[in-house]
PDB file of C-alpha atoms in Angstrom:
ATOM      1  CA  UNK A   5      25.671 -80.848-162.461  1.00 78.00           C
ATOM      2  CA  UNK A   6      29.134 -80.197-163.852  1.00 86.00           C
ATOM      3  CA  UNK A   7      31.234 -76.850-163.479  1.00 91.00           C
ATOM      4  CA  UNK A   8      33.950 -75.091-165.417  1.00 93.00           C
ATOM      5  CA  UNK A   9      36.454 -72.820-164.235  1.00 95.00           C
ATOM      6  CA  UNK A  10      37.610 -70.269-166.498  1.00 94.00           C
ATOM      7  CA  UNK A  11      40.069 -67.374-166.696  1.00 94.00           C
ATOM      8  CA  UNK A  12      40.570 -65.472-169.972  1.00 89.00           C
ATOM      9  CA  UNK A  13      40.957 -68.192-173.056  1.00 90.00           C
ATOM     10  CA  UNK A  14      41.869 -70.762-170.126  1.00 93.00           C
ATOM     11  CA  UNK A  15      39.707 -73.084-168.639  1.00 93.00           C
ATOM     12  CA  UNK A  16      39.229 -76.602-166.728  1.00 94.00           C
ATOM     13  CA  UNK A  17      36.592 -78.871-165.718  1.00 93.00           C
ATOM     14  CA  UNK A  18      35.697 -78.855-162.007  1.00 92.00           C
ATOM     15  CA  UNK A  19      35.856 -83.054-161.019  1.00 87.00           C
ATOM     16  CA  UNK A  20      35.701 -84.861-157.843  1.00 85.00           C
ATOM     17  CA  UNK A  21      38.805 -84.006-156.638  1.00 88.00           C
ATOM     18  CA  UNK A  22      40.514 -80.518-156.116  1.00 94.00           C
ATOM     19  CA  UNK A  23      41.404 -78.355-159.113  1.00 96.00           C
ATOM     20  CA  UNK A  24      44.871 -76.273-158.585  1.00 97.00           C
ATOM     21  CA  UNK A  25      45.296 -72.948-160.184  1.00 97.00           C
ATOM     22  CA  UNK A  26      48.510 -71.280-160.617  1.00 97.00           C
ATOM     23  CA  UNK A  27      51.774 -70.471-162.950  1.00 97.00           C
ATOM     24  CA  UNK A  28      53.214 -74.259-162.668  1.00 97.00           C
ATOM     25  CA  UNK A  29      52.676 -76.527-165.600  1.00 96.00           C
ATOM     26  CA  UNK A  30      51.792 -78.978-162.710  1.00 94.00           C
ATOM     27  CA  UNK A  31      48.545 -77.056-161.807  1.00 96.00           C
ATOM     28  CA  UNK A  32      45.262 -78.373-163.433  1.00 95.00           C
ATOM     29  CA  UNK A  33      44.497 -74.767-164.520  1.00 96.00           C
ATOM     30  CA  UNK A  34      47.547 -72.813-165.476  1.00 97.00           C
ATOM     31  CA  UNK A  35      47.432 -68.932-165.413  1.00 96.00           C
ATOM     32  CA  UNK A  36      50.587 -66.969-167.164  1.00 95.00           C
ATOM     33  CA  UNK A  37      50.354 -63.878-165.373  1.00 96.00           C
ATOM     34  CA  UNK A  38      52.995 -62.272-162.905  1.00 96.00           C
ATOM     35  CA  UNK A  39      50.131 -61.672-160.193  1.00 97.00           C
ATOM     36  CA  UNK A  40      49.543 -65.477-160.003  1.00 97.00           C
ATOM     37  CA  UNK A  41      51.667 -67.736-157.758  1.00 98.00           C
ATOM     38  CA  UNK A  42      52.965 -70.901-159.181  1.00 97.00           C
ATOM     39  CA  UNK A  43      50.505 -72.649-156.865  1.00 98.00           C
ATOM     40  CA  UNK A  44      47.806 -69.958-155.937  1.00 98.00           C
ATOM     41  CA  UNK A  45      44.381 -71.484-154.862  1.00 98.00           C
ATOM     42  CA  UNK A  46      42.435 -74.777-155.067  1.00 97.00           C
ATOM     43  CA  UNK A  47      38.957 -75.387-155.936  1.00 97.00           C
ATOM     44  CA  UNK A  48      36.606 -78.167-154.862  1.00 96.00           C
ATOM     45  CA  UNK A  49      33.142 -79.489-154.480  1.00 93.00           C
ATOM     46  CA  UNK A  50      32.698 -80.010-150.764  1.00 91.00           C
ATOM     47  CA  UNK A  51      28.998 -81.274-149.374  1.00 89.00           C
ATOM     48  CA  UNK A  52      27.209 -79.954-152.433  1.00 87.00           C
ATOM     49  CA  UNK A  53      29.159 -76.537-152.878  1.00 93.00           C
ATOM     50  CA  UNK A  54      31.900 -75.209-154.402  1.00 96.00           C
ATOM     51  CA  UNK A  55      34.893 -73.776-152.487  1.00 97.00           C
ATOM     52  CA  UNK A  56      38.045 -71.924-153.243  1.00 98.00           C
ATOM     53  CA  UNK A  57      41.043 -71.764-150.967  1.00 98.00           C
ATOM     54  CA  UNK A  58      44.019 -69.668-151.277  1.00 98.00           C
ATOM     55  CA  UNK A  59      47.256 -71.727-151.058  1.00 97.00           C
ATOM     56  CA  UNK A  60      49.582 -68.993-149.690  1.00 97.00           C
ATOM     57  CA  UNK A  61      49.839 -66.815-152.612  1.00 97.00           C
ATOM     58  CA  UNK A  62      51.680 -63.525-152.592  1.00 96.00           C
ATOM     59  CA  UNK A  63      48.963 -61.367-154.170  1.00 97.00           C
ATOM     60  CA  UNK A  64      45.961 -63.218-152.912  1.00 98.00           C
ATOM     61  CA  UNK A  65      42.716 -64.887-153.940  1.00 98.00           C
ATOM     62  CA  UNK A  66      39.523 -62.596-153.757  1.00 98.00           C
ATOM     63  CA  UNK A  67      36.117 -63.360-153.435  1.00 98.00           C
ATOM     64  CA  UNK A  68      33.072 -60.620-153.813  1.00 97.00           C
ATOM     65  CA  UNK A  69      36.254 -57.959-153.121  1.00 96.00           C
ATOM     66  CA  UNK A  70      37.372 -59.592-150.654  1.00 97.00           C
ATOM     67  CA  UNK A  71      40.782 -61.219-149.761  1.00 98.00           C
ATOM     68  CA  UNK A  72      40.066 -64.665-148.394  1.00 98.00           C
ATOM     69  CA  UNK A  73      42.100 -66.567-145.576  1.00 96.00           C
ATOM     70  CA  UNK A  74      40.134 -69.612-145.226  1.00 97.00           C
ATOM     71  CA  UNK A  75      38.180 -71.695-147.910  1.00 97.00           C
ATOM     72  CA  UNK A  76      35.025 -69.471-149.210  1.00 97.00           C
ATOM     73  CA  UNK A  77      32.245 -70.839-150.903  1.00 97.00           C
ATOM     74  CA  UNK A  78      31.631 -69.646-154.446  1.00 97.00           C
ATOM     75  CA  UNK A  79      28.624 -70.030-157.151  1.00 94.00           C
ATOM     76  CA  UNK A  80      28.377 -69.223-160.455  1.00 92.00           C
ATOM     77  CA  UNK A  81      28.508 -65.484-161.197  1.00 92.00           C
ATOM     78  CA  UNK A  82      30.348 -64.386-158.126  1.00 96.00           C
ATOM     79  CA  UNK A  83      33.412 -62.036-158.492  1.00 96.00           C
ATOM     80  CA  UNK A  84      36.614 -64.087-158.221  1.00 97.00           C
ATOM     81  CA  UNK A  85      40.140 -62.989-159.014  1.00 97.00           C
ATOM     82  CA  UNK A  86      43.325 -65.016-158.471  1.00 97.00           C
ATOM     83  CA  UNK A  87      45.820 -62.093-157.993  1.00 97.00           C
ATOM     84  CA  UNK A  88      44.414 -59.477-160.675  1.00 96.00           C
ATOM     85  CA  UNK A  89      43.028 -62.245-162.865  1.00 97.00           C
ATOM     86  CA  UNK A  90      39.561 -62.764-162.958  1.00 97.00           C
ATOM     87  CA  UNK A  91      38.008 -66.206-162.505  1.00 96.00           C
ATOM     88  CA  UNK A  92      34.661 -67.387-163.896  1.00 95.00           C
ATOM     89  CA  UNK A  93      32.582 -70.579-162.515  1.00 95.00           C
ATOM     90  CA  UNK A  94      30.494 -71.679-165.183  1.00 92.00           C
ATOM     91  CA  UNK A  95      27.531 -74.548-165.078  1.00 89.00           C
ATOM     92  CA  UNK A  96      28.383 -77.100-167.870  1.00 86.00           C
ATOM     93  CA  UNK A  97      25.798 -79.053-169.802  1.00 77.00           C
ATOM     94  CA  UNK A  98      27.113 -82.852-170.196  1.00 65.00           C
ATOM     95  CA  UNK A  99      27.348 -82.860-173.389  1.00 59.00           C
ATOM     96  CA  UNK A 100      30.103 -79.774-173.337  1.00 54.00           C
ATOM     97  CA  UNK A 101      31.844 -81.479-170.562  1.00 51.00           C
ATOM     98  CA  UNK A 102      34.356 -82.830-173.169  1.00 52.00           C
ATOM     99  CA  UNK A 103      35.930 -79.810-173.314  1.00 48.00           C
ATOM    100  CA  UNK A 104      39.401 -79.537-171.724  1.00 48.00           C
ATOM    101  CA  UNK A 105      41.990 -76.312-171.140  1.00 43.00           C
ATOM    102  CA  UNK A 106      44.311 -78.107-173.317  1.00 45.00           C
ATOM    103  CA  UNK A 107      42.003 -77.821-176.239  1.00 46.00           C
ATOM    104  CA  UNK A 108      40.908 -74.196-175.317  1.00 47.00           C
ATOM    105  CA  UNK A 109      36.965 -72.932-175.129  1.00 48.00           C
ATOM    106  CA  UNK A 110      35.837 -72.392-178.494  1.00 45.00           C
ATOM    107  CA  UNK A 111      35.639 -76.015-179.355  1.00 42.00           C
ATOM    108  CA  UNK A 112      32.384 -77.719-180.725  1.00 41.00           C
ATOM    109  CA  UNK A 113      31.474 -80.359-178.165  1.00 41.00           C
ATOM    110  CA  UNK A 114      30.178 -82.879-181.229  1.00 40.00           C
ATOM    111  CA  UNK A 115      33.482 -82.662-182.572  1.00 41.00           C
ATOM    112  CA  UNK A 116      36.022 -83.831-180.112  1.00 39.00           C
ATOM    113  CA  UNK A 117      39.821 -85.228-180.266  1.00 39.00           C
ATOM    114  CA  UNK A 118      40.444 -86.015-176.487  1.00 36.00           C
ATOM    115  CA  UNK A 119      44.046 -86.754-174.838  1.00 38.00           C
ATOM    116  CA  UNK A 120      43.941 -88.733-171.725  1.00 34.00           C
ATOM    117  CA  UNK A 121      46.699 -88.564-169.273  1.00 37.00           C
ATOM    118  CA  UNK A 122      46.811 -90.132-165.440  1.00 35.00           C
ATOM    119  CA  UNK A 123      49.138 -88.462-163.251  1.00 38.00           C
ATOM    120  CA  UNK A 124      50.260 -89.912-159.947  1.00 39.00           C
ATOM    121  CA  UNK A 125      48.764 -87.781-156.942  1.00 41.00           C
ATOM    122  CA  UNK A 126      52.287 -88.403-155.092  1.00 39.00           C
ATOM    123  CA  UNK A 127      54.173 -86.136-157.289  1.00 43.00           C
ATOM    124  CA  UNK A 128      54.579 -84.253-160.732  1.00 47.00           C
ATOM    125  CA  UNK A 129      55.671 -85.718-163.505  1.00 47.00           C
ATOM    126  CA  UNK A 130      55.199 -89.075-162.557  1.00 41.00           C
ATOM    127  CA  UNK A 131      52.919 -91.167-164.558  1.00 40.00           C
ATOM    128  CA  UNK A 132      50.654 -94.300-163.687  1.00 40.00           C
ATOM    129  CA  UNK A 133      51.137 -95.534-166.998  1.00 41.00           C
ATOM    130  CA  UNK A 134      51.594 -94.305-170.741  1.00 43.00           C
ATOM    131  CA  UNK A 135      49.374 -91.474-171.770  1.00 42.00           C
ATOM    132  CA  UNK A 136      46.596 -92.757-173.613  1.00 42.00           C
ATOM    133  CA  UNK A 137      45.128 -91.087-176.799  1.00 43.00           C
ATOM    134  CA  UNK A 138      41.590 -91.695-178.081  1.00 46.00           C
ATOM    135  CA  UNK A 139      39.293 -90.421-180.726  1.00 43.00           C
ATOM    136  CA  UNK A 140      35.563 -89.417-180.444  1.00 44.00           C
ATOM    137  CA  UNK A 141      33.705 -87.916-183.359  1.00 46.00           C
ATOM    138  CA  UNK A 142      30.031 -87.336-182.894  1.00 49.00           C
ATOM    139  CA  UNK A 143      29.196 -90.543-181.349  1.00 43.00           C
TER     140      UNK A 143
END
């Protein structure tokens, strides 16, 4: 099962690693709002469940109305807030998984142009190689 994390018109797929949320362009899901810290929270899959963690944000991360201080399990439908911004966790069918945050959420899943970029986890702005781009139309 795959998951998408969405806030307003921005969204990102939750993969095998950590999805970092914040105002910084280095985050997996960028939320440009005053109540969101540069590096605010992270979401990851741990032993078959999804956990959200606050990363020392100023305005807090909230699950079901409570400010969290440690990794907290979340499910689709939970009330989650990053600062004052609502966050939605959605189950994604495999055909919808081609959607990315850079393309927006209103994309026909069978008409997708996808850009790929690999970043070194050692630091922002360092790439493992040149960005690759490709196209897949209705295959």
